[in-house]
Coordinates of C-alpha atoms in Angstrom, one line a residue:
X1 CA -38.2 4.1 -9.2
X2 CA -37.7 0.7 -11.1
X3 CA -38.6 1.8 -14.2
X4 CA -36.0 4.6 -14.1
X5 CA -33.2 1.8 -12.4
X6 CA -34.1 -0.1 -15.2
X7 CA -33.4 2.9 -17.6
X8 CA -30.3 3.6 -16.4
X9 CA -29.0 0.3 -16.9
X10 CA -30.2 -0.2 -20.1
X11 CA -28.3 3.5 -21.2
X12 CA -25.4 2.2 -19.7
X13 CA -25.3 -1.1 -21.4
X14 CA -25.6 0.5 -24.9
X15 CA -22.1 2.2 -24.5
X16 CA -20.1 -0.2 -22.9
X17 CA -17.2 -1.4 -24.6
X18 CA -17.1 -5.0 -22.8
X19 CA -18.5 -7.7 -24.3
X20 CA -18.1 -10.1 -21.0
X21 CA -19.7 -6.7 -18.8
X22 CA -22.4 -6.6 -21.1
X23 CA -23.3 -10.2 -21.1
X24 CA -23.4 -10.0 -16.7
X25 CA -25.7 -6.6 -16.8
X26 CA -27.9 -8.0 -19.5
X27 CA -28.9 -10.7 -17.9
X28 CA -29.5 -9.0 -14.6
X29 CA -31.5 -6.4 -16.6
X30 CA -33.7 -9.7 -17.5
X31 CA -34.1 -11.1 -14.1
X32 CA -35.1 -8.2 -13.1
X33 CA -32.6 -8.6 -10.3
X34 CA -34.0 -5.0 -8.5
X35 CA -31.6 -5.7 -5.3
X36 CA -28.2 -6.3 -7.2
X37 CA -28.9 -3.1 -10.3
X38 CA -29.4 -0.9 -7.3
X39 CA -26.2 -1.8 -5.6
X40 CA -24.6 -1.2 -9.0
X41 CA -26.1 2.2 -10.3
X42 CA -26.5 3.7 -6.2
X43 CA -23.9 6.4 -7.2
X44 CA -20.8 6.0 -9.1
X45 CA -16.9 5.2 -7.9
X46 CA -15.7 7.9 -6.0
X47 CA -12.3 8.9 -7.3
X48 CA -10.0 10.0 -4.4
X49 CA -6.5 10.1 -3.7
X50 CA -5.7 6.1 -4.0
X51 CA -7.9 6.9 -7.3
X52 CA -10.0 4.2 -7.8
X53 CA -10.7 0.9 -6.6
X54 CA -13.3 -1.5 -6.4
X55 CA -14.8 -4.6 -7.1
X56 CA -15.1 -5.6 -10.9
X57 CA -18.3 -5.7 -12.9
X58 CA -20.5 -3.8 -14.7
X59 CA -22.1 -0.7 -13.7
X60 CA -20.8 2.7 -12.2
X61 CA -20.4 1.2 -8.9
X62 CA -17.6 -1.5 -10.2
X63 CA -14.2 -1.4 -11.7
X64 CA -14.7 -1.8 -15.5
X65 CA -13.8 -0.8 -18.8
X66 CA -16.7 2.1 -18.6
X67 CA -14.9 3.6 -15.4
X68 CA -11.7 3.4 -16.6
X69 CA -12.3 5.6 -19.9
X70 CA -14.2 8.0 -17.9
X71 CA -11.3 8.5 -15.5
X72 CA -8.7 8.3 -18.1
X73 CA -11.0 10.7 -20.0
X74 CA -10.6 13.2 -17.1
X75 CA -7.2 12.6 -16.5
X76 CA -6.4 13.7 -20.0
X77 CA -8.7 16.7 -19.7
X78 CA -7.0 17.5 -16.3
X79 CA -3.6 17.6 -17.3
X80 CA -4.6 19.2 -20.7
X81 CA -5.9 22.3 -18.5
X82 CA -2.6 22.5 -16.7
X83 CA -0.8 23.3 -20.1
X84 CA 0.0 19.2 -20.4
X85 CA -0.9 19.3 -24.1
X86 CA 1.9 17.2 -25.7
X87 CA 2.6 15.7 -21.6
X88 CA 3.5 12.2 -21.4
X89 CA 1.7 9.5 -19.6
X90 CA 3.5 6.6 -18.6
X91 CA 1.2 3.2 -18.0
X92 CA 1.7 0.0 -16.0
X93 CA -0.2 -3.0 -14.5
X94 CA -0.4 -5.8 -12.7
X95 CA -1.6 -9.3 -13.2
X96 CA -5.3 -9.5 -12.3
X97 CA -7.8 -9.7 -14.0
X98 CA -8.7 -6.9 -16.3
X99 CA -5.8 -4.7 -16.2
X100 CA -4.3 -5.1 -19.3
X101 CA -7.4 -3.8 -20.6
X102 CA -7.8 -0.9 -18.6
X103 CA -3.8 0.0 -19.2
X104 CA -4.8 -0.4 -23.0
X105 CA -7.9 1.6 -22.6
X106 CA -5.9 4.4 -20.6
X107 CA -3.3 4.5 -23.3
X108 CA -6.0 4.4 -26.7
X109 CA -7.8 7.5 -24.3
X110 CA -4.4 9.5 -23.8
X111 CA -3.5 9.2 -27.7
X112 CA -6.9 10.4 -28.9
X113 CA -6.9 13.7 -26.3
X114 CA -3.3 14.4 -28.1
X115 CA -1.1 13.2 -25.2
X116 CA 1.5 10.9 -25.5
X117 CA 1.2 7.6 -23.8
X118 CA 3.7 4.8 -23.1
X119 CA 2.3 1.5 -21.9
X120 CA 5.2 -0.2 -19.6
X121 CA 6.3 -3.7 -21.7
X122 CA 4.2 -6.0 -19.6
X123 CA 2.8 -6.8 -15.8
X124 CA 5.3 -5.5 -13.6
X125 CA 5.9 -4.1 -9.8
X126 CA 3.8 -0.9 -9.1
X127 CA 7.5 1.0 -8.0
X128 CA 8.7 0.2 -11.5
X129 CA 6.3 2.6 -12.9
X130 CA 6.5 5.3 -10.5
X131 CA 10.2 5.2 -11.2
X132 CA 10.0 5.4 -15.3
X133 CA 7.6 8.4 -14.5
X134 CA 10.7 10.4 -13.5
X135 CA 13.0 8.6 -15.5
X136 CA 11.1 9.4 -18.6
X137 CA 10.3 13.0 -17.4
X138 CA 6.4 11.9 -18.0
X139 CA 3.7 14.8 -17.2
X140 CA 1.5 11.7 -14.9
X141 CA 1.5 7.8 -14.6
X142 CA -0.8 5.3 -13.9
X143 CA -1.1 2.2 -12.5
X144 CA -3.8 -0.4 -12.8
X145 CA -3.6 -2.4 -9.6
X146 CA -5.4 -3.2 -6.4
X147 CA -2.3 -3.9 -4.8
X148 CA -3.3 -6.8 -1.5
X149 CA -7.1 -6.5 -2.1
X150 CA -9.5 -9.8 -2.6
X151 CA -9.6 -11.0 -6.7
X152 CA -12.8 -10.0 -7.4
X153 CA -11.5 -6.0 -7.0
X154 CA -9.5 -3.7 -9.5
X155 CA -8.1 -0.4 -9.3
X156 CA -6.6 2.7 -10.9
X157 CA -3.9 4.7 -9.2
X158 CA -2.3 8.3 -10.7
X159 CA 0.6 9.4 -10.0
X160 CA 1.4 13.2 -11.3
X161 CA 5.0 14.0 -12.7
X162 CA 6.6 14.2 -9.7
X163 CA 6.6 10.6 -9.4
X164 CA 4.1 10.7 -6.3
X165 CA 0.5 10.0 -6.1
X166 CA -2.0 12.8 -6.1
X167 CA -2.9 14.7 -3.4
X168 CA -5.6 17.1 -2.5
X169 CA -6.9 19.7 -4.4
X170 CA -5.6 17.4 -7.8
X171 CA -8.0 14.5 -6.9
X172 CA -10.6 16.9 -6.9
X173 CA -10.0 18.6 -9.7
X174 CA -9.9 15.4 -12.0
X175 CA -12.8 14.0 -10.3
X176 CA -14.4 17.0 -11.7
X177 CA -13.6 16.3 -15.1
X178 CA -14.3 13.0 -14.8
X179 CA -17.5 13.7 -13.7
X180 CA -17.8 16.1 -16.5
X181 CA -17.3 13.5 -19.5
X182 CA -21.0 12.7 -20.8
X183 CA -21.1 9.8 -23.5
X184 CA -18.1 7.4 -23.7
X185 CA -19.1 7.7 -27.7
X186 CA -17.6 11.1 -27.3
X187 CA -13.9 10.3 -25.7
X188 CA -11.7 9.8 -28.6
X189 CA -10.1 6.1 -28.6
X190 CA -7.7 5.3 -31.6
X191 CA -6.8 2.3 -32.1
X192 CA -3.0 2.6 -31.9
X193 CA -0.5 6.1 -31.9
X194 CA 1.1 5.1 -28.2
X195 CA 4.2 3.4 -27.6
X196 CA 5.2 0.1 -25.9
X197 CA 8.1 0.5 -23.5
X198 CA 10.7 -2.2 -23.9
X199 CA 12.6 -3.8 -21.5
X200 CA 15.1 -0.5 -21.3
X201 CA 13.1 1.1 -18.2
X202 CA 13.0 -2.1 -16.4
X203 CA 17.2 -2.5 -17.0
X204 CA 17.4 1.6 -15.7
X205 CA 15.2 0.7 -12.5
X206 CA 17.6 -2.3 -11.7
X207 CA 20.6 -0.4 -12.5
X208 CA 19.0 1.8 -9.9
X209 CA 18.2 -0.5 -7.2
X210 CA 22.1 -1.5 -6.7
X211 CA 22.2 2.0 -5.4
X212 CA 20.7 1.3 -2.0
X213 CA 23.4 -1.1 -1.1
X214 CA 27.0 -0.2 0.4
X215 CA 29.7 -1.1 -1.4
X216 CA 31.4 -3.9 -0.6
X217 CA 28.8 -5.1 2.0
X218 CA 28.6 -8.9 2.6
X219 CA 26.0 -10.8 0.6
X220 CA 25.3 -13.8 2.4
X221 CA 21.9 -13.9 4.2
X222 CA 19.9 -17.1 2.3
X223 CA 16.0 -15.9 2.1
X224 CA 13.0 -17.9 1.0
X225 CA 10.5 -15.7 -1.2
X226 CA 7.0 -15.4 -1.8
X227 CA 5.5 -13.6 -4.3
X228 CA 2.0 -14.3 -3.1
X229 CA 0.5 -14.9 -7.0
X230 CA 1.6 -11.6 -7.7
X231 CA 4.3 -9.3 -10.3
X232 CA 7.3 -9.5 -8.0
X233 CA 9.4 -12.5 -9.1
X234 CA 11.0 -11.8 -11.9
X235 CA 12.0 -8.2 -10.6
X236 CA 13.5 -9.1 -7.6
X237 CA 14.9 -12.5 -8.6
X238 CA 17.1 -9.6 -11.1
X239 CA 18.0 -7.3 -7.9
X240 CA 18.9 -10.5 -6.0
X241 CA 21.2 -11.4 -8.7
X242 CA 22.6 -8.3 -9.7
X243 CA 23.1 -7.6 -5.9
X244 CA 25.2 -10.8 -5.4
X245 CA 22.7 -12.6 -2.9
X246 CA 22.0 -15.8 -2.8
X247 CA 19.0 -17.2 -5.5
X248 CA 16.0 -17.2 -2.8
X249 CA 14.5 -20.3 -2.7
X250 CA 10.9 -19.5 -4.5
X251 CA 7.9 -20.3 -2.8
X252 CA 6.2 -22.1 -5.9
X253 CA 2.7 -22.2 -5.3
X254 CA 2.9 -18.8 -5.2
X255 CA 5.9 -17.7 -7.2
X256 CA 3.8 -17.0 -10.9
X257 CA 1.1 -14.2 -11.2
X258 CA -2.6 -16.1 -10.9
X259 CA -5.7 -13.2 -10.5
X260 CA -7.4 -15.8 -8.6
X261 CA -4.7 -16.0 -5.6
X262 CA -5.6 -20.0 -5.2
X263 CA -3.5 -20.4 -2.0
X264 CA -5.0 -16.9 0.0
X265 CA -8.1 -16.1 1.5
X266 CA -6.9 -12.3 1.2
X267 CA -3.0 -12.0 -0.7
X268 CA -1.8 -9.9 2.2
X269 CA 0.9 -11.2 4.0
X270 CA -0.3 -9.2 7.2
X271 CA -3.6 -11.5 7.1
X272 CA -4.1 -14.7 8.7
X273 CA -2.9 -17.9 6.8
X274 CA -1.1 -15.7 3.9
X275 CA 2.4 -16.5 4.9
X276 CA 1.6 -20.3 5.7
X277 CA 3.3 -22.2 2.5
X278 CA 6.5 -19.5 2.9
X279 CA 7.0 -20.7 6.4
X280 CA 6.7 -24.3 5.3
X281 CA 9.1 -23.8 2.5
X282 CA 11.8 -22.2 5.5
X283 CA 11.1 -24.9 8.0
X284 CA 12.3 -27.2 5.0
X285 CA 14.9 -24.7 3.8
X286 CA 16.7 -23.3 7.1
X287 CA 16.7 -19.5 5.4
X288 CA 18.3 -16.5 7.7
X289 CA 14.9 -15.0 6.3
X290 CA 11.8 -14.9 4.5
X291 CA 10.9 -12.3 2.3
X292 CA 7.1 -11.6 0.8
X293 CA 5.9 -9.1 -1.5
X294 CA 2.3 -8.2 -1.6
X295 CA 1.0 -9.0 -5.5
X296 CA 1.9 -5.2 -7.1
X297 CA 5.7 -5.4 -4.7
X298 CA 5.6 -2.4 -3.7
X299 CA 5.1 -3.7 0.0
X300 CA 7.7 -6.3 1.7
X301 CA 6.9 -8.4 4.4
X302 CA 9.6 -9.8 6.3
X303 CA 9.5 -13.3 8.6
X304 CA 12.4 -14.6 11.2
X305 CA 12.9 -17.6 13.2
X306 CA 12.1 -17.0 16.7
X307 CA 12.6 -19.9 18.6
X308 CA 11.5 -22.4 17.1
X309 CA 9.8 -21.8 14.6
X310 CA 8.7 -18.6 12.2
X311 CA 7.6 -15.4 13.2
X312 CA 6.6 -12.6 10.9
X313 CA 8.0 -9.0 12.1
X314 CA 5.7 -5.9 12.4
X315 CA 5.7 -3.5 9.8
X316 CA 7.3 -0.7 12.3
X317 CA 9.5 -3.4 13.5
X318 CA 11.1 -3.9 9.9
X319 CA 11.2 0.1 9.6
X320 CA 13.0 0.6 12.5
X321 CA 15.7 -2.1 11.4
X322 CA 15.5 -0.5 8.1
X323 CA 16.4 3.3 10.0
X324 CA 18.8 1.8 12.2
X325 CA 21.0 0.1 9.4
X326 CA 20.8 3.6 7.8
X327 CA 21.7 5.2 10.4
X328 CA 24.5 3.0 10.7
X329 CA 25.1 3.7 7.2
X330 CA 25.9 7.7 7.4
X331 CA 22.2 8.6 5.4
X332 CA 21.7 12.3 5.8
X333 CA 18.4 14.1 5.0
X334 CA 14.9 13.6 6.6
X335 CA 13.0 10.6 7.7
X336 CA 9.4 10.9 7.5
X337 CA 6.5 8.3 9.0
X338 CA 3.1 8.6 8.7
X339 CA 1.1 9.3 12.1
X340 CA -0.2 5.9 12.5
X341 CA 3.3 4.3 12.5
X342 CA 5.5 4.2 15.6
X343 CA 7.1 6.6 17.3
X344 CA 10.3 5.1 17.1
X345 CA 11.0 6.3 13.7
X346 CA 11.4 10.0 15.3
X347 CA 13.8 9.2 18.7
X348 CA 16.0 7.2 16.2
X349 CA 16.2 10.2 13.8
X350 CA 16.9 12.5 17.1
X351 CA 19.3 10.7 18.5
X352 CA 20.9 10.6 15.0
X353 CA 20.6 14.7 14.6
X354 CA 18.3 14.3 11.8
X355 CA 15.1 16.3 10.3
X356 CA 11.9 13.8 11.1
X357 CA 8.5 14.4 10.3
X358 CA 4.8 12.8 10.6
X359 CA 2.7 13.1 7.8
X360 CA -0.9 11.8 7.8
X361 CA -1.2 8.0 6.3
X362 CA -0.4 6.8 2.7
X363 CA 2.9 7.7 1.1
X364 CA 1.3 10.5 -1.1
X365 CA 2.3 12.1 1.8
X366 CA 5.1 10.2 3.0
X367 CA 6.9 11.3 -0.9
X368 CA 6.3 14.5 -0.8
X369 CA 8.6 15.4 2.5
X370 CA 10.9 18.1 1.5
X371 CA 14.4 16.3 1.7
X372 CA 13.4 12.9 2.1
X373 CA 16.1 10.3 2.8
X374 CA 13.9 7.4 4.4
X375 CA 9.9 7.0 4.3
X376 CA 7.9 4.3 6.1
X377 CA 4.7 2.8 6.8
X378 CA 3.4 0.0 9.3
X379 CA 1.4 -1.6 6.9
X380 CA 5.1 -3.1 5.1
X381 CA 5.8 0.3 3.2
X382 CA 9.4 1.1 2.7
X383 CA 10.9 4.0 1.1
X384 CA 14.3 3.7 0.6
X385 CA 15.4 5.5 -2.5
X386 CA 13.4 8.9 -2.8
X387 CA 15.8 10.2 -5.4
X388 CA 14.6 6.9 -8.0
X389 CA 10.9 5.7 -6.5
X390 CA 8.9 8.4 -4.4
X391 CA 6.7 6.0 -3.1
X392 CA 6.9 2.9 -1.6
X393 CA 8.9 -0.1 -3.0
X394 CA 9.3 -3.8 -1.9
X395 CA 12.1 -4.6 -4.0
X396 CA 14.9 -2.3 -2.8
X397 CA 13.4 -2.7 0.8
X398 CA 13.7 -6.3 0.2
X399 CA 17.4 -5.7 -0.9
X400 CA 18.3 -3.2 2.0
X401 CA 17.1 -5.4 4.8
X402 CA 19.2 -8.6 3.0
X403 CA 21.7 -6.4 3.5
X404 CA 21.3 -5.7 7.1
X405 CA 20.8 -9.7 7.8
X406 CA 23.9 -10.0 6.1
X407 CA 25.8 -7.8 8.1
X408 CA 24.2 -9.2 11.1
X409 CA 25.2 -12.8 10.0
X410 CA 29.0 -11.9 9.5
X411 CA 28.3 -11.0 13.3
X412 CA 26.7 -13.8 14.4
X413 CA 23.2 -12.0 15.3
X414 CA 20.4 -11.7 13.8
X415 CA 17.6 -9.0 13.0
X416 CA 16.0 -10.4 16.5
X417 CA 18.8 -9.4 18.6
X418 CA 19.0 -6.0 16.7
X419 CA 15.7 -5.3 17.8
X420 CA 16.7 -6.3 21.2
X421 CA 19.6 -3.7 21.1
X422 CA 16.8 -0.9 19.8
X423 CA 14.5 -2.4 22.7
X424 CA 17.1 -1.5 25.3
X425 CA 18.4 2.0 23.5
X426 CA 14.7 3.7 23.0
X427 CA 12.4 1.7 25.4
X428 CA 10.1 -1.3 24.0
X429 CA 7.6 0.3 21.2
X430 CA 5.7 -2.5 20.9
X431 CA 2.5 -1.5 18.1
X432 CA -0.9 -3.5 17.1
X433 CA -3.7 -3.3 15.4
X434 CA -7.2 -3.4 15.9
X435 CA -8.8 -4.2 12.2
X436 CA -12.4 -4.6 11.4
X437 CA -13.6 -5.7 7.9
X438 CA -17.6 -5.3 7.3
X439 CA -20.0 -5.5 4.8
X440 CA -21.8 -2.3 5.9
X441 CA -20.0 0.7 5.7
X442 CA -22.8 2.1 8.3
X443 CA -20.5 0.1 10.7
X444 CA -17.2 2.4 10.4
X445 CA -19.5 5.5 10.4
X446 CA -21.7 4.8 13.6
X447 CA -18.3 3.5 15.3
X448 CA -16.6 7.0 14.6
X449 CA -19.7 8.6 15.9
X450 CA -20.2 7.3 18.6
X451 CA -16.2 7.7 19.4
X452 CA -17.1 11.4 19.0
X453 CA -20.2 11.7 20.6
X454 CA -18.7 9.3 23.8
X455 CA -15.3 9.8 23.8
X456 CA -13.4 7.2 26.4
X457 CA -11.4 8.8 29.0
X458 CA -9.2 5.8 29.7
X459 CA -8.0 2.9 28.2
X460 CA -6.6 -0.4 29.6
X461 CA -6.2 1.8 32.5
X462 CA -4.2 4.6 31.3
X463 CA -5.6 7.8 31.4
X464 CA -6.1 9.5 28.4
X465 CA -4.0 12.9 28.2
X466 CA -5.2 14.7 25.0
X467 CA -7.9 13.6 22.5
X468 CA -8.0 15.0 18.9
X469 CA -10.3 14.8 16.2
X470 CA -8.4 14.7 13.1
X471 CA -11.1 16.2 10.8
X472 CA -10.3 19.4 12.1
X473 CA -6.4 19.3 11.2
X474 CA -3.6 20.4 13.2
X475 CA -0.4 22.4 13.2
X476 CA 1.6 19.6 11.4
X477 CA -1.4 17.8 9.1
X478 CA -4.2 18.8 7.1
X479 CA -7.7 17.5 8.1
X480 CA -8.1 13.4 7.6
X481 CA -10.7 11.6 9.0
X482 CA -9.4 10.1 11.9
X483 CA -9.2 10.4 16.1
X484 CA -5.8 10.6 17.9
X485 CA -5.4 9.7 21.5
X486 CA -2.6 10.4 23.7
X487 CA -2.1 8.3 26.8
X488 CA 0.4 7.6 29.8
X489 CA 2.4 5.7 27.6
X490 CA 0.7 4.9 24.8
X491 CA -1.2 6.0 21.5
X492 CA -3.8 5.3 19.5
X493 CA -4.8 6.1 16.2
X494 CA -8.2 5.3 14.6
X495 CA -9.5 5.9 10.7
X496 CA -11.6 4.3 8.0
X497 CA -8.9 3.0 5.8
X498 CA -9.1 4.4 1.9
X499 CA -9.0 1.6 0.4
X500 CA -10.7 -1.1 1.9
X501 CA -14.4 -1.5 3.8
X502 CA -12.4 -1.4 7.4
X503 CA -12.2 0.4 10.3
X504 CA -8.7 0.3 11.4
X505 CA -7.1 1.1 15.0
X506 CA -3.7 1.8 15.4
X507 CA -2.0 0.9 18.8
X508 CA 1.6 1.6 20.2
X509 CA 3.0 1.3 23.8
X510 CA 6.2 2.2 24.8
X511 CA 8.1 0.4 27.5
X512 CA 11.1 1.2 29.9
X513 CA 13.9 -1.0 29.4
X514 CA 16.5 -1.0 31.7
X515 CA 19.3 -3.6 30.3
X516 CA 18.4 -7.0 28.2
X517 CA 17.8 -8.8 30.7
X518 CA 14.7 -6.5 31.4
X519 CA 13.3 -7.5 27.7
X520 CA 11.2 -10.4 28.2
X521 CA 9.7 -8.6 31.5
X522 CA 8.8 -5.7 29.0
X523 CA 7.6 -7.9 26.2
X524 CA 4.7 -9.3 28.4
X525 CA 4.0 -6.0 30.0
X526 CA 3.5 -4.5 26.3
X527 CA 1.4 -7.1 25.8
X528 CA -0.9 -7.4 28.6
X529 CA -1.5 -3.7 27.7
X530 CA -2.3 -3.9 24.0
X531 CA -5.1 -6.5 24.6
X532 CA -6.4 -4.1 27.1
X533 CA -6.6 -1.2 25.3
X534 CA -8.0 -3.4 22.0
X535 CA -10.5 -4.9 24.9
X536 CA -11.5 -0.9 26.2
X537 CA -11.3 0.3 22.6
X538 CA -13.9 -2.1 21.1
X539 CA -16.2 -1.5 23.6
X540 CA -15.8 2.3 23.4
X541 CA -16.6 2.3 19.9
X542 CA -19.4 -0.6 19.8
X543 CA -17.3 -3.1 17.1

């Protein structure tokens, strides 16, 4: 059994292309560090549908340059099988560590299978390139990115040439040829033959994003803006201008890209301690908002003043403001959520008279609604211009809800007292979330076992009225990995996210609300009743 770990690592340091990954296995190799090679040869990266991602080094366990041929290897040989044979891929990245390599491996693998590949002109957001796949009319993209993960990880994310991620059965179908590529010796890798995009595709997505706006809507809301170490300043600084909003004030710690995110434990503005140096700079400041982008942009977080001091807003709360001002707007066509976001999204589209539909998480799903007009996700995903991104995108989110504060402003209000109106109109939705990271992915398996095996009948008092297992599908979705329970008043989602090593738990209560003055009554009720169902729900599944 060693001696055959051993081999393998050996045959896998003699093809890789990476001096800096061949250094770091060598010298395990040498140490005979048994524990560390087996975590790293154990299997290989699975590629799914958020493609890959993972934490760099070397081995077929890790994010590296070896990887990244192999599934750019299949990619090609994927879309070469579906008659792609002169297809165009467009490529983009992001700032951390390693991607412009993989970008530049993924183009030199494109050229040599005979496709053409266009690399985008440098690091840029993640909704730039799944715009320039459609505005180029490209056969697939990719992007290199691991969008909020921690520094140490990478990842690799195809898009087909719809300009939406892949879905089932195409994530299986390129694993398979990616699994189907022997010796990297044997993938074809010019030197040069693909194209660098200049700065024309990034011009054409900002000519685009002045499309979400209204004409002649006021411009005045003042924002302070992180862009937590990551590829969003430059972008939206250009929207922001273009738009006619005030210059945000930059958060500047955290305003230029840095793969080692100095100032965050994680560079999520949903974790703790992300948005800290933001809400300094708007203490100092006195903005109407803040605005954050997660390092790729293609999330946006969104912060008020609540009393007195900073509060950020939920991600269903910002994509209910986000529907509401819509609404308000005269947008026809359908909304779409995914099933672990709030159920607001679908009385607001009723009451409205429009199509709404749930899709199961990730916005692979969310883009591919027939007719979409308006996509979101809790976790700070915004679609809000199908017809130029198909995916999520923080910088014309960040624009639209600039917008609404504006509005609001010329008022008087703010996005608080909106929500107070959408409080008293559709009942309180108030929504949590139960997250656990861990080490040992045994953790998130036993927990959804024993869910299964024990399912709770209540929670935090309230019966539960129907309980479905995910994995068998229903009439709406396909089968995900995931339980659904119904309650008097409440609902609660749980799944192994696809992207990170955590068990997340999706909660949402809904509240009567008679008139305002009923809100702060409601706000503790919804309250009281999320920490008891997070209470009843961690004990139910042994986390």
């Amino acid at each position: 059994m060693q001696d055959e770990l051993i081999a393998r690592a050996k045959a896998w340091l003699a093809e890789d292309p990476d001096a800096e990954t061949r250094d770091e296995l060598a010298k395990l190799i040498d140490a005979e560090a048994l524990p560390e090679l087996a975590a790293r040869f154990s299997g290989t990266l699975q590629f799914g549908t958020a493609g890959l991602r993972g934490e760099l080094g070397a081995g077929p366990m890790r994010m590296n340059r070896s990887v990244v041929i192999r599934a750019a290897a299949g990619l090609a040989a994927y879309l070469k099988s579906k008659g792609e044979t002169n297809g165009l891929v467009v490529i983009g990245y992001d700032a951390r560590h390693k991607s412009a390599d993989f970008a530049r491996d993924t183009a030199a693998v494109m050229t040599g299978a005979g496709l053409r590949a266009a690399v985008l002109p440098r690091p840029l957001p993640t909704p730039v390139l799944a715009y320039a796949i459609r505005h180029l009319g490209a056969a697939a993209g990719v992007e290199v990115t691991a969008s909020h993960n921690p520094p140490r990880d990478n990842g690799y994310k195809v898009y087909l040439g719809d300009g939406s991620q892949i879905v089932p059965p195409a994530d299986a179908e390129i694993a398979a040829e990616i699994d189907a590529v022997r010796a990297l010796a044997d993938v074809p890798r010019p030197d040069s033959g693909w194209e660098t995009l200049d700065e024309g595709v990034l011009d054409a997505y900002l000519a685009r994003t002045d499309a979400v706006l209204a004409t002649g809507s006021p411009r005045t809301a003042r924002t302070v803006y992180t862009a937590m170490h990551g590829v969003g300043k430059d972008v939206l600084l250009a929207a922001f201008a273009r738009a006619g909003f005030p210059a945000p004030v930059l958060v500047a710690e955290q305003a230029e890209p840095d793969p080692d995110f100095p100032t965050v434990a994680f560079p999520n503005p949903e974790e703790p301690g992300a948005m800290d140096l933001a809400f300094a700079k708007a203490r100092e400041t006195g903005p109407d908002l803040i605005i954050a982008n997660d390092p790729d942009a293609d999330r946006c977080a969104v912060a008020v003043k609540a009393g007195a001091d900073w509060r950020m807003l939920r991600g269903d709360e910002v994509g209910a403001l986000l529907a509401e001002h819509l609404v308000r707007r005269g947008a026809r066509g359908t909304f779409a959520e995914s099933i672990v976001s709030s159920s607001l999204l679908g009385r607001i589209a009723g009451k409205a008279g429009l199509p709404y539909e749930e899709t199961l998480t990730g916005f692979k799903w969310i883009a591919r609604v027939e007719g979409l007009r308006y996509g979101y996700e809790e976790a700070l995903g915004y679609c809000v211009d199908p017809d130029g991104v198909r995916d999520k995108d923080g910088i014309t989110a960040a624009l639209l809800i600039t917008e609404l504060a504006s509005e609001l402003k010329e008022e008087g209000r703010t996005l608080l007292d909106l929500l107070d109106d959408i409080a008293v109109e559709y009942g309180l939705h108030a929504t949590d979330q139960l997250s656990v990271r861990v080490e040992d992915l045994s953790v998130i398996a036993n927990a959804m076992r024993r869910l299964r095996e024990q399912p709770p009948t209540e929670l935090a008092g309230l019966a539960i009225t129907k309980s479905e297992d995910l994995t068998k599908g229903t009439d709406q979705l396909p089968p995900t990995d995931g339980l659904r329970y119904t309650l008097d008043g409440a609902r609660v989602i749980v799944r192994p996210s696809g992207t990170e090593p955590k068990l997340k738990c999706y909660l949402e209560v809904v509240v009567p609300v008679g008139t305002h003055d009923d809100l702060p009554a409601a706000h503790a009720k919804a309250t009281e009743l999320l920490t008891a169902i997070k209470r009843d729900l961690s004990a139910a599944a042994g986390i």
